[in-house]
Coordinates of N, CA and C and ligand atoms in Angstrom, one line a residue:
M1 N 5.3 -95.6 -168.7 CA 5.9 -96.5 -167.6 C 5.2 -97.9 -167.6
P2 N 6.0 -98.9 -167.8 CA 5.4 -100.2 -167.9 C 4.8 -100.7 -166.6
N3 N 3.7 -101.4 -166.6 CA 3.0 -101.8 -165.4 C 3.3 -103.3 -165.2
A4 N 4.0 -103.7 -164.1 CA 4.5 -105.1 -163.9 C 3.3 -106.1 -164.0
Q5 N 2.2 -105.7 -163.3 CA 1.1 -106.7 -163.4 C 0.5 -106.9 -164.8
S6 N 0.4 -105.7 -165.5 CA -0.2 -105.9 -166.9 C 0.8 -106.6 -167.8
D7 N 2.1 -106.5 -167.5 CA 3.1 -107.2 -168.3 C 2.9 -108.7 -168.0
R8 N 2.8 -109.0 -166.7 CA 2.6 -110.5 -166.3 C 1.4 -111.0 -167.0
D9 N 0.3 -110.3 -167.0 CA -1.0 -110.8 -167.6 C -0.8 -111.0 -169.1
A10 N 0.0 -110.0 -169.7 CA 0.2 -110.1 -171.1 C 1.0 -111.4 -171.4
L11 N 2.1 -111.6 -170.6 CA 2.9 -112.8 -170.8 C 2.1 -114.1 -170.6
E12 N 1.2 -114.1 -169.6 CA 0.4 -115.3 -169.4 C -0.5 -115.5 -170.7
A13 N -1.0 -114.4 -171.3 CA -1.8 -114.6 -172.5 C -1.0 -115.2 -173.6
V14 N 0.3 -114.7 -173.7 CA 1.2 -115.3 -174.7 C 1.4 -116.8 -174.5
Y15 N 1.7 -117.1 -173.2 CA 2.0 -118.5 -172.9 C 0.8 -119.4 -173.2
E16 N -0.4 -118.9 -172.9 CA -1.6 -119.6 -173.1 C -1.8 -119.9 -174.6
L17 N -1.5 -118.9 -175.4 CA -1.8 -119.1 -176.9 C -0.7 -120.0 -177.5
T18 N 0.4 -120.2 -176.8 CA 1.5 -120.9 -177.5 C 1.7 -122.3 -176.9
Q19 N 0.7 -122.7 -176.0 CA 0.8 -124.0 -175.4 C -0.3 -125.0 -175.9
G20 N 0.1 -126.3 -175.8 CA -1.0 -127.3 -176.2 C -0.8 -127.8 -177.6
A21 N -1.5 -128.9 -177.8 CA -1.3 -129.7 -179.1 C -1.7 -128.9 -180.3
T22 N -2.7 -128.0 -180.2 CA -3.2 -127.3 -181.4 C -2.7 -125.8 -181.3
A23 N -1.8 -125.5 -180.4 CA -1.4 -124.1 -180.3 C -0.9 -123.4 -181.5
Q24 N -0.3 -124.2 -182.4 CA 0.3 -123.6 -183.6 C -0.8 -122.9 -184.5
R25 N -2.0 -123.3 -184.3 CA -3.1 -122.6 -185.1 C -3.3 -121.2 -184.6
N26 N -2.7 -120.8 -183.4 CA -3.0 -119.5 -182.9 C -2.0 -118.4 -183.3
W27 N -1.2 -118.7 -184.3 CA -0.1 -117.8 -184.6 C -0.6 -116.4 -185.0
R28 N -1.8 -116.4 -185.8 CA -2.3 -115.0 -186.1 C -2.8 -114.3 -184.9
K29 N -3.5 -115.1 -184.0 CA -4.0 -114.4 -182.8 C -2.8 -113.9 -182.0
L30 N -1.7 -114.6 -182.0 CA -0.5 -114.1 -181.2 C 0.0 -112.8 -181.8
L31 N 0.0 -112.7 -183.1 CA 0.5 -111.4 -183.8 C -0.5 -110.3 -183.4
I32 N -1.8 -110.6 -183.4 CA -2.8 -109.5 -183.1 C -2.6 -109.1 -181.6
L33 N -2.4 -110.1 -180.7 CA -2.1 -109.8 -179.3 C -0.8 -108.9 -179.2
G34 N 0.2 -109.3 -179.9 CA 1.5 -108.6 -179.8 C 1.3 -107.1 -180.2
D35 N 0.4 -106.9 -181.1 CA 0.2 -105.5 -181.5 C -0.3 -104.6 -180.4
T36 N -0.9 -105.2 -179.4 CA -1.5 -104.4 -178.3 C -0.4 -104.1 -177.2
F37 N 0.8 -104.7 -177.3 CA 1.8 -104.5 -176.3 C 2.6 -103.2 -176.5
D38 N 3.1 -102.7 -175.4 CA 4.0 -101.5 -175.5 C 5.3 -102.0 -176.1
V39 N 6.1 -101.0 -176.5 CA 7.4 -101.3 -177.2 C 8.3 -102.1 -176.4
Q40 N 8.4 -101.8 -175.1 CA 9.3 -102.5 -174.2 C 9.0 -104.0 -174.1
L41 N 7.7 -104.3 -173.9 CA 7.3 -105.7 -173.7 C 7.5 -106.4 -175.1
K42 N 7.1 -105.7 -176.2 CA 7.3 -106.3 -177.5 C 8.8 -106.7 -177.7
R43 N 9.7 -105.8 -177.3 CA 11.1 -106.0 -177.5 C 11.6 -107.1 -176.6
K44 N 11.0 -107.2 -175.4 CA 11.4 -108.3 -174.5 C 11.2 -109.6 -175.1
L45 N 10.1 -109.7 -175.8 CA 9.6 -111.0 -176.4 C 10.4 -111.3 -177.7
L46 N 10.6 -110.3 -178.5 CA 11.1 -110.5 -179.9 C 11.6 -109.1 -180.4
W47 N 12.7 -109.2 -181.1 CA 13.3 -107.9 -181.6 C 12.5 -107.3 -182.7
I48 N 12.0 -108.1 -183.7 CA 11.1 -107.5 -184.6 C 9.9 -108.5 -184.7
W49 N 8.7 -107.8 -184.6 CA 7.5 -108.6 -184.8 C 7.1 -108.6 -186.3
P50 N 7.2 -109.7 -187.0 CA 6.8 -109.7 -188.4 C 5.3 -109.6 -188.5
T51 N 4.9 -109.2 -189.7 CA 3.4 -109.3 -189.9 C 3.1 -110.7 -190.4
A52 N 1.8 -111.0 -190.5 CA 1.4 -112.3 -191.1 C 1.9 -112.5 -192.5
K53 N 1.8 -111.4 -193.2 CA 2.3 -111.4 -194.6 C 3.8 -111.7 -194.7
N54 N 4.5 -111.0 -193.8 CA 6.0 -111.3 -193.8 C 6.3 -112.8 -193.6
L55 N 5.6 -113.3 -192.6 CA 5.8 -114.7 -192.2 C 5.5 -115.7 -193.4
M56 N 4.4 -115.3 -194.0 CA 3.9 -116.2 -195.1 C 4.9 -116.1 -196.3
Q57 N 5.4 -114.9 -196.6 CA 6.4 -114.8 -197.7 C 7.6 -115.6 -197.4
F58 N 8.1 -115.5 -196.1 CA 9.3 -116.2 -195.7 C 9.1 -117.7 -195.9
Q59 N 7.9 -118.2 -195.4 CA 7.6 -119.6 -195.5 C 7.6 -120.1 -197.0
L60 N 7.0 -119.2 -197.8 CA 6.9 -119.6 -199.3 C 8.3 -119.7 -199.8
K61 N 9.2 -118.8 -199.5 CA 10.6 -118.8 -200.0 C 11.3 -120.1 -199.5
L62 N 11.1 -120.4 -198.2 CA 11.8 -121.6 -197.8 C 11.3 -122.8 -198.5
N63 N 10.0 -122.9 -198.7 CA 9.4 -124.0 -199.4 C 10.0 -124.1 -200.8
E64 N 10.0 -122.9 -201.5 CA 10.5 -122.9 -202.8 C 12.0 -123.4 -202.9
L65 N 12.8 -123.1 -201.8 CA 14.2 -123.5 -201.8 C 14.4 -124.9 -201.1
R66 N 13.3 -125.5 -200.7 CA 13.3 -126.8 -200.1 C 14.1 -126.8 -198.8
I67 N 14.1 -125.7 -198.1 CA 14.8 -125.6 -196.8 C 13.8 -126.0 -195.7
Q68 N 14.1 -127.1 -195.0 CA 13.2 -127.6 -194.0 C 13.7 -127.7 -192.6
N69 N 15.0 -127.5 -192.5 CA 15.7 -127.7 -191.3 C 16.6 -126.5 -191.0
V70 N 16.2 -125.7 -190.0 CA 16.9 -124.5 -189.8 C 17.4 -124.4 -188.4
L71 N 18.6 -123.9 -188.2 CA 19.1 -123.7 -186.8 C 19.3 -122.2 -186.6
S72 N 18.6 -121.7 -185.6 CA 18.6 -120.3 -185.3 C 19.6 -120.0 -184.2
I73 N 20.6 -119.2 -184.5 CA 21.6 -119.0 -183.5 C 21.3 -117.7 -182.8
G74 N 21.4 -117.7 -181.4 CA 21.0 -116.5 -180.6 C 19.5 -116.3 -180.7
C75 N 18.7 -117.3 -180.5 CA 17.3 -117.2 -180.8 C 16.5 -116.6 -179.6
G76 N 17.2 -116.3 -178.6 CA 16.5 -115.7 -177.4 C 15.5 -116.7 -176.9
N77 N 14.3 -116.3 -176.6 CA 13.3 -117.3 -176.1 C 12.6 -118.1 -177.2
G78 N 13.0 -117.9 -178.4 CA 12.5 -118.7 -179.5 C 11.1 -118.4 -180.0
L79 N 10.6 -117.2 -179.7 CA 9.2 -116.9 -180.2 C 9.2 -116.8 -181.7
L80 N 10.2 -116.1 -182.3 CA 10.2 -116.0 -183.8 C 10.2 -117.4 -184.4
E81 N 11.0 -118.3 -183.8 CA 11.2 -119.7 -184.3 C 9.8 -120.4 -184.2
W82 N 9.2 -120.2 -183.1 CA 7.8 -120.8 -182.9 C 6.9 -120.3 -184.0
L83 N 6.9 -119.0 -184.2 CA 6.0 -118.5 -185.3 C 6.3 -119.0 -186.6
L84 N 7.6 -119.1 -187.0 CA 8.0 -119.6 -188.3 C 7.5 -121.1 -188.5
T85 N 7.7 -121.9 -187.4 CA 7.2 -123.3 -187.5 C 5.7 -123.3 -187.6
A86 N 5.0 -122.5 -186.8 CA 3.6 -122.5 -186.8 C 3.0 -122.2 -188.2
V87 N 3.6 -121.2 -188.9 CA 3.1 -120.8 -190.2 C 3.1 -121.9 -191.2
G88 N 4.2 -122.7 -191.1 CA 4.4 -123.8 -192.1 C 3.3 -124.9 -192.0
A89 N 3.0 -125.5 -193.1 CA 2.1 -126.6 -193.1 C 2.8 -127.7 -192.2
E90 N 2.0 -128.6 -191.7 CA 2.5 -129.6 -190.8 C 3.8 -130.2 -191.2
D91 N 4.8 -130.0 -190.3 CA 6.1 -130.6 -190.4 C 6.9 -130.1 -191.6
S92 N 6.4 -129.0 -192.3 CA 7.2 -128.6 -193.5 C 8.5 -127.9 -193.1
L93 N 8.5 -127.3 -191.9 CA 9.7 -126.6 -191.5 C 10.0 -126.9 -190.0
R94 N 11.2 -127.2 -189.8 CA 11.6 -127.4 -188.4 C 12.7 -126.3 -188.1
V95 N 12.4 -125.5 -187.0 CA 13.4 -124.4 -186.7 C 13.8 -124.7 -185.3
Y96 N 15.1 -125.0 -185.1 CA 15.7 -125.3 -183.8 C 16.4 -124.0 -183.3
G97 N 16.7 -124.0 -182.0 CA 17.3 -122.8 -181.4 C 18.5 -123.1 -180.6
L98 N 19.4 -122.1 -180.6 CA 20.7 -122.2 -179.9 C 20.9 -120.9 -179.2
E99 N 21.2 -121.0 -177.9 CA 21.5 -119.8 -177.1 C 22.7 -120.0 -176.3
R100 N 23.3 -118.9 -175.8 CA 24.3 -119.1 -174.8 C 23.7 -118.7 -173.4
D101 N 24.4 -119.1 -172.4 CA 24.0 -118.7 -171.0 C 22.8 -119.5 -170.5
A102 N 22.9 -120.8 -170.4 CA 21.8 -121.6 -170.0 C 21.2 -121.2 -168.6
N103 N 22.1 -120.7 -167.7 CA 21.7 -120.3 -166.4 C 20.6 -119.2 -166.5
W104 N 20.9 -118.3 -167.3 CA 19.9 -117.2 -167.5 C 18.6 -117.7 -168.0
W105 N 18.7 -118.4 -169.1 CA 17.4 -118.8 -169.8 C 16.6 -119.8 -168.9
R106 N 17.3 -120.5 -167.9 CA 16.5 -121.4 -167.0 C 16.1 -120.7 -165.8
S107 N 16.5 -119.4 -165.6 CA 16.2 -118.7 -164.3 C 14.8 -118.3 -164.3
K108 N 14.3 -117.9 -163.1 CA 12.9 -117.5 -163.0 C 12.7 -116.1 -163.6
Y109 N 13.8 -115.4 -163.9 CA 13.7 -114.0 -164.4 C 13.5 -114.0 -165.9
A110 N 13.9 -115.1 -166.6 CA 13.8 -115.1 -168.1 C 12.4 -115.4 -168.5
I111 N 12.1 -114.9 -169.7 CA 10.8 -115.3 -170.3 C 10.9 -116.8 -170.7
R112 N 9.8 -117.5 -170.5 CA 9.8 -118.9 -170.8 C 10.2 -119.1 -172.3
S113 N 10.8 -120.3 -172.6 CA 11.2 -120.5 -174.0 C 10.0 -121.1 -174.7
F114 N 9.9 -120.7 -176.0 CA 8.8 -121.2 -176.8 C 9.1 -122.4 -177.6
I115 N 10.4 -122.7 -177.7 CA 10.9 -123.9 -178.3 C 11.9 -124.5 -177.4
P116 N 12.2 -125.8 -177.5 CA 13.3 -126.4 -176.7 C 14.6 -125.7 -177.1
L117 N 15.3 -125.2 -176.2 CA 16.6 -124.5 -176.5 C 17.8 -125.5 -176.4
N118 N 18.8 -125.3 -177.2 CA 20.1 -125.9 -177.0 C 21.0 -124.7 -176.5
Y119 N 22.0 -125.1 -175.7 CA 22.9 -124.1 -175.2 C 24.3 -124.3 -175.5
I120 N 25.0 -123.2 -175.6 CA 26.5 -123.3 -175.7 C 27.1 -122.4 -174.6
E121 N 28.1 -122.9 -174.0 CA 28.7 -122.1 -172.9 C 29.8 -121.2 -173.6
S122 N 29.7 -119.9 -173.4 CA 30.6 -118.9 -174.1 C 32.1 -119.3 -173.8
S123 N 32.3 -119.7 -172.5 CA 33.7 -119.9 -172.1 C 34.3 -121.1 -172.9
E124 N 33.5 -122.0 -173.4 CA 34.1 -123.1 -174.1 C 33.7 -123.3 -175.5
Y125 N 33.0 -122.2 -176.1 CA 32.4 -122.5 -177.4 C 33.4 -122.7 -178.5
N126 N 34.6 -122.2 -178.3 CA 35.6 -122.5 -179.4 C 35.8 -124.0 -179.6
C127 N 35.9 -124.7 -178.4 CA 36.2 -126.2 -178.6 C 34.9 -127.0 -178.8
Q128 N 33.7 -126.4 -178.3 CA 32.5 -127.2 -178.4 C 31.9 -127.1 -179.8
L129 N 32.2 -126.0 -180.5 CA 31.5 -125.8 -181.7 C 32.1 -126.6 -182.9
S130 N 31.2 -127.4 -183.5 CA 31.6 -128.3 -184.6 C 30.4 -128.6 -185.4
G131 N 30.6 -129.2 -186.6 CA 29.5 -129.6 -187.4 C 28.6 -130.6 -186.6
D132 N 29.2 -131.5 -185.8 CA 28.5 -132.5 -185.0 C 27.6 -131.8 -184.0
F133 N 28.2 -130.7 -183.4 CA 27.4 -130.0 -182.4 C 26.2 -129.4 -183.0
L134 N 26.4 -128.7 -184.2 CA 25.2 -128.1 -184.8 C 24.2 -129.1 -185.2
R135 N 24.6 -130.3 -185.6 CA 23.7 -131.4 -185.9 C 22.9 -131.8 -184.7
Q136 N 23.6 -132.0 -183.6 CA 23.0 -132.4 -182.3 C 21.8 -131.4 -182.0
C137 N 22.1 -130.1 -182.2 CA 21.1 -129.1 -181.9 C 19.8 -129.2 -182.7
C138 N 19.9 -130.0 -183.9 CA 18.8 -130.2 -184.7 C 18.3 -131.6 -184.6
C139 N 18.4 -132.2 -183.4 CA 18.0 -133.6 -183.2 C 18.6 -134.6 -184.2
G140 N 19.9 -134.3 -184.5 CA 20.6 -135.3 -185.3 C 20.6 -135.0 -186.8
L141 N 19.8 -134.1 -187.2 CA 19.7 -133.8 -188.7 C 20.7 -132.6 -189.0
P142 N 21.4 -132.7 -190.1 CA 22.3 -131.6 -190.4 C 21.4 -130.3 -190.8
P143 N 21.7 -129.2 -190.2 CA 20.9 -128.0 -190.5 C 21.2 -127.6 -192.0
Q144 N 20.2 -127.3 -192.7 CA 20.4 -126.8 -194.1 C 20.7 -125.3 -194.1
A145 N 20.2 -124.6 -193.1 CA 20.4 -123.1 -193.0 C 20.7 -122.7 -191.6
L146 N 21.5 -121.7 -191.5 CA 21.7 -121.1 -190.2 C 21.0 -119.8 -190.2
L147 N 20.3 -119.5 -189.2 CA 19.5 -118.2 -189.1 C 20.1 -117.3 -188.0
F148 N 20.3 -116.1 -188.3 CA 20.8 -115.1 -187.3 C 19.8 -113.9 -187.4
C149 N 19.0 -113.7 -186.3 CA 18.1 -112.6 -186.2 C 18.5 -111.6 -185.2
Y150 N 18.8 -110.4 -185.6 CA 19.3 -109.3 -184.7 C 20.5 -109.8 -183.9
F151 N 21.4 -110.6 -184.5 CA 22.6 -111.1 -183.9 C 23.6 -110.0 -183.9
N152 N 24.4 -110.0 -182.9 CA 25.4 -108.9 -182.8 C 26.7 -109.4 -182.2
N153 N 27.3 -110.3 -182.8 CA 28.6 -110.9 -182.2 C 29.4 -111.4 -183.4
R154 N 30.2 -110.6 -183.9 CA 31.0 -110.9 -185.1 C 31.9 -112.1 -184.9
V155 N 32.6 -112.2 -183.8 CA 33.5 -113.3 -183.6 C 32.7 -114.6 -183.6
A156 N 31.6 -114.7 -182.8 CA 30.8 -115.9 -182.7 C 30.2 -116.2 -184.1
F157 N 29.8 -115.2 -184.8 CA 29.2 -115.4 -186.1 C 30.2 -116.1 -187.0
L158 N 31.4 -115.7 -187.0 CA 32.4 -116.3 -187.9 C 32.7 -117.8 -187.5
E159 N 32.7 -118.0 -186.1 CA 32.9 -119.4 -185.6 C 31.8 -120.3 -186.1
Y160 N 30.5 -119.8 -186.0 CA 29.4 -120.6 -186.4 C 29.5 -120.9 -187.9
L161 N 29.8 -119.9 -188.6 CA 29.9 -120.1 -190.1 C 30.9 -121.1 -190.5
S162 N 32.1 -121.1 -189.8 CA 33.1 -122.1 -190.2 C 32.8 -123.5 -189.7
A163 N 31.9 -123.7 -188.7 CA 31.5 -125.0 -188.3 C 30.4 -125.5 -189.2
F164 N 29.7 -124.7 -190.0 CA 28.5 -125.0 -190.7 C 28.8 -125.6 -192.1
A165 N 28.2 -126.8 -192.3 CA 28.5 -127.5 -193.6 C 27.3 -127.2 -194.6
G166 N 26.3 -126.6 -194.2 CA 25.1 -126.5 -195.1 C 25.3 -125.3 -196.1
S167 N 24.3 -125.0 -196.9 CA 24.4 -124.1 -198.0 C 23.7 -122.8 -197.8
W168 N 22.9 -122.6 -196.8 CA 22.1 -121.4 -196.7 C 22.4 -120.6 -195.4
L169 N 22.4 -119.4 -195.6 CA 22.6 -118.5 -194.5 C 21.4 -117.4 -194.5
I170 N 20.7 -117.3 -193.4 CA 19.6 -116.4 -193.4 C 19.9 -115.3 -192.3
I171 N 19.9 -114.1 -192.8 CA 20.2 -113.0 -191.8 C 19.0 -112.0 -191.8
I172 N 18.5 -111.9 -190.6 CA 17.3 -110.9 -190.4 C 17.8 -109.8 -189.5
G173 N 17.6 -108.6 -190.0 CA 18.0 -107.4 -189.2 C 17.5 -106.1 -189.8
P174 N 18.1 -105.0 -189.3 CA 17.6 -103.7 -189.7 C 18.1 -103.3 -191.1
Q175 N 17.4 -102.5 -191.8 CA 17.9 -101.8 -193.0 C 19.0 -100.8 -192.4
P176 N 20.1 -100.6 -193.2 CA 21.1 -99.8 -192.7 C 20.6 -98.4 -192.3
S177 N 19.6 -97.9 -193.0 CA 19.1 -96.5 -192.7 C 18.4 -96.4 -191.3
L178 N 18.1 -97.6 -190.7 CA 17.5 -97.5 -189.4 C 18.4 -97.1 -188.3
G179 N 19.8 -97.2 -188.5 CA 20.7 -96.7 -187.5 C 20.9 -97.7 -186.4
I180 N 20.5 -98.9 -186.5 CA 20.7 -99.9 -185.5 C 21.8 -100.8 -186.0
H181 N 22.8 -101.1 -185.1 CA 23.9 -101.9 -185.5 C 23.6 -103.4 -185.1
T182 N 23.8 -104.3 -186.1 CA 23.8 -105.7 -185.8 C 25.0 -106.3 -186.6
D183 N 25.6 -107.4 -186.1 CA 26.7 -107.9 -186.8 C 26.5 -109.4 -186.9
P184 N 26.1 -110.0 -188.0 CA 26.1 -109.5 -189.3 C 24.9 -108.6 -189.6
N185 N 25.0 -107.6 -190.4 CA 23.9 -106.9 -191.0 C 23.4 -107.6 -192.2
P186 N 22.1 -107.7 -192.4 CA 21.7 -108.5 -193.6 C 22.2 -108.0 -195.0
L187 N 22.3 -106.7 -195.1 CA 22.7 -106.2 -196.4 C 24.2 -106.0 -196.5
Q188 N 24.9 -105.9 -195.4 CA 26.3 -105.7 -195.5 C 27.0 -106.7 -194.5
P189 N 26.9 -108.0 -194.8 CA 27.3 -109.0 -193.8 C 28.8 -109.2 -193.8
E190 N 29.6 -108.7 -194.7 CA 31.0 -108.9 -194.8 C 31.4 -110.4 -194.5
L191 N 30.9 -111.2 -195.4 CA 31.1 -112.7 -195.3 C 32.6 -113.0 -195.6
P192 N 33.1 -114.0 -194.9 CA 34.5 -114.3 -195.2 C 34.7 -114.9 -196.6
D193 N 35.9 -114.7 -197.1 CA 36.2 -115.2 -198.5 C 36.4 -116.7 -198.6
C194 N 36.7 -117.4 -197.5 CA 37.1 -118.8 -197.6 C 35.9 -119.6 -198.2
N195 N 34.6 -119.3 -197.8 CA 33.5 -119.9 -198.5 C 32.9 -118.8 -199.3
R196 N 32.6 -119.0 -200.5 CA 32.0 -117.8 -201.3 C 30.5 -117.9 -201.1
W197 N 29.9 -116.8 -200.8 CA 28.5 -116.7 -200.6 C 27.9 -115.7 -201.5
A198 N 26.7 -116.0 -202.1 CA 26.1 -115.1 -203.0 C 24.7 -114.7 -202.4
L199 N 24.4 -113.5 -202.5 CA 23.0 -113.1 -202.1 C 22.0 -113.7 -203.0
H200 N 21.0 -114.4 -202.5 CA 20.1 -115.2 -203.3 C 18.7 -114.4 -203.3
S201 N 18.2 -114.0 -202.2 CA 16.9 -113.4 -202.1 C 16.8 -112.4 -201.0
L202 N 16.0 -111.4 -201.2 CA 15.7 -110.4 -200.1 C 14.2 -110.3 -199.9
I203 N 13.8 -110.3 -198.6 CA 12.4 -110.1 -198.3 C 12.3 -109.0 -197.3
N204 N 11.5 -108.0 -197.6 CA 11.3 -106.9 -196.7 C 10.4 -107.4 -195.5
W205 N 10.9 -107.0 -194.3 CA 10.0 -107.4 -193.2 C 9.7 -106.1 -192.5
T206 N 8.4 -105.8 -192.3 CA 8.0 -104.5 -191.8 C 8.6 -103.4 -192.6
E207 N 8.5 -102.2 -192.2 CA 9.1 -101.1 -193.0 C 10.6 -101.0 -192.9
H208 N 11.2 -101.5 -191.8 CA 12.6 -101.2 -191.6 C 13.5 -102.4 -191.5
N209 N 13.0 -103.6 -191.7 CA 13.8 -104.8 -191.5 C 13.8 -105.6 -192.8
V210 N 14.8 -106.4 -192.9 CA 15.0 -107.2 -194.1 C 15.5 -108.6 -193.7
V211 N 15.1 -109.6 -194.6 CA 15.6 -110.9 -194.5 C 16.4 -111.2 -195.7
A212 N 17.7 -111.5 -195.5 CA 18.6 -111.8 -196.6 C 18.9 -113.2 -196.6
L213 N 18.8 -113.9 -197.7 CA 19.2 -115.3 -197.9 C 20.4 -115.4 -198.7
Y214 N 21.5 -116.0 -198.2 CA 22.7 -116.1 -199.0 C 22.9 -117.6 -199.2
K215 N 23.5 -117.9 -200.4 CA 23.7 -119.3 -200.8 C 25.2 -119.5 -200.9
K216 N 25.7 -120.6 -200.4 CA 27.1 -120.9 -200.5 C 27.4 -121.4 -201.9
L217 N 28.4 -120.8 -202.6 CA 28.7 -121.2 -204.0 C 29.5 -122.5 -203.9
P218 N 29.3 -123.4 -204.9 CA 30.0 -124.6 -204.9 C 31.5 -124.4 -205.1
Ligands
SAM1 C1 19.5 -109.1 -179.8 S1 19.3 -110.7 -179.2 C2 18.2 -111.3 -180.4 C3 17.3 -112.4 -179.9 C4 16.3 -113.0 -180.9 N1 17.0 -113.6 -182.1 C5 15.3 -112.0 -181.4 O1 15.3 -111.7 -182.6 O2 14.5 -111.6 -180.6 C6 20.8 -111.5 -179.6 C7 20.9 -112.9 -178.9 O3 22.1 -113.5 -179.3 C8 22.6 -114.3 -178.2 N2 24.0 -114.6 -178.4 C9 25.1 -113.7 -178.4 N3 26.2 -114.4 -178.6 C10 25.9 -115.7 -178.8 C11 26.6 -116.9 -179.0 N4 28.0 -116.9 -179.1 N5 26.0 -118.0 -179.2 C12 24.6 -118.1 -179.1 N6 23.9 -117.0 -178.9 C13 24.5 -115.8 -178.7 C14 22.3 -113.4 -177.0 O4 22.3 -114.2 -175.8 C15 20.9 -112.8 -177.4 O5 19.9 -113.6 -176.9

């Protein structure tokens, strides 16, 4: 049974570690703290908690591919994006976030956001969604990669993909054997034929999760 007060204390400790000019140095401490949380609280903060090794492998891969500008769709409170940015050497990676339902994320019930969030309103996203909009979400820079972590909305996924002009798609999610449904799934994403995508790299995250990087073919 989760204890509300201890959850509040735990969240305060997370907020403290992630605030301030030098907070990014605390990313390992944050992972260690996260390990002490019960499953429910962990899940509230982040769907999968990567290890330090996972994060560093991911960072190395993005460095190798010269991917510096990533837009994470459905980023929740942005804790994963905060971690990804923190692991990178100064300014080597910028990860921006996009969520739907601004009212919820700005409400007193939501967990505070760890990165500045951009919002899209579900009711109008068909007309709002464009290459320009995706660029605005990245402070005016065109995103090189779209990231989907535990995303589960096929229709929206296809809309984002068709508005995206960059070359990289990063999907983080469960191994099929885990029995958790996400759409797209990293290993079976069923990408549309109109742009041809090829699997470029796979990185295992924890025992049950995987990061798949797809490249758009010319
Ligand atoms: C399972 S959560 C994963 C959150 C986060 N990526 C993580 O790993 O902890 C899926 C998120 O996708 C968001 N989402 C669903 N449809 C969306 C859409 N059309 N545009 C942006 N975000 C969307 C939901 O609001 C939710 O926060």
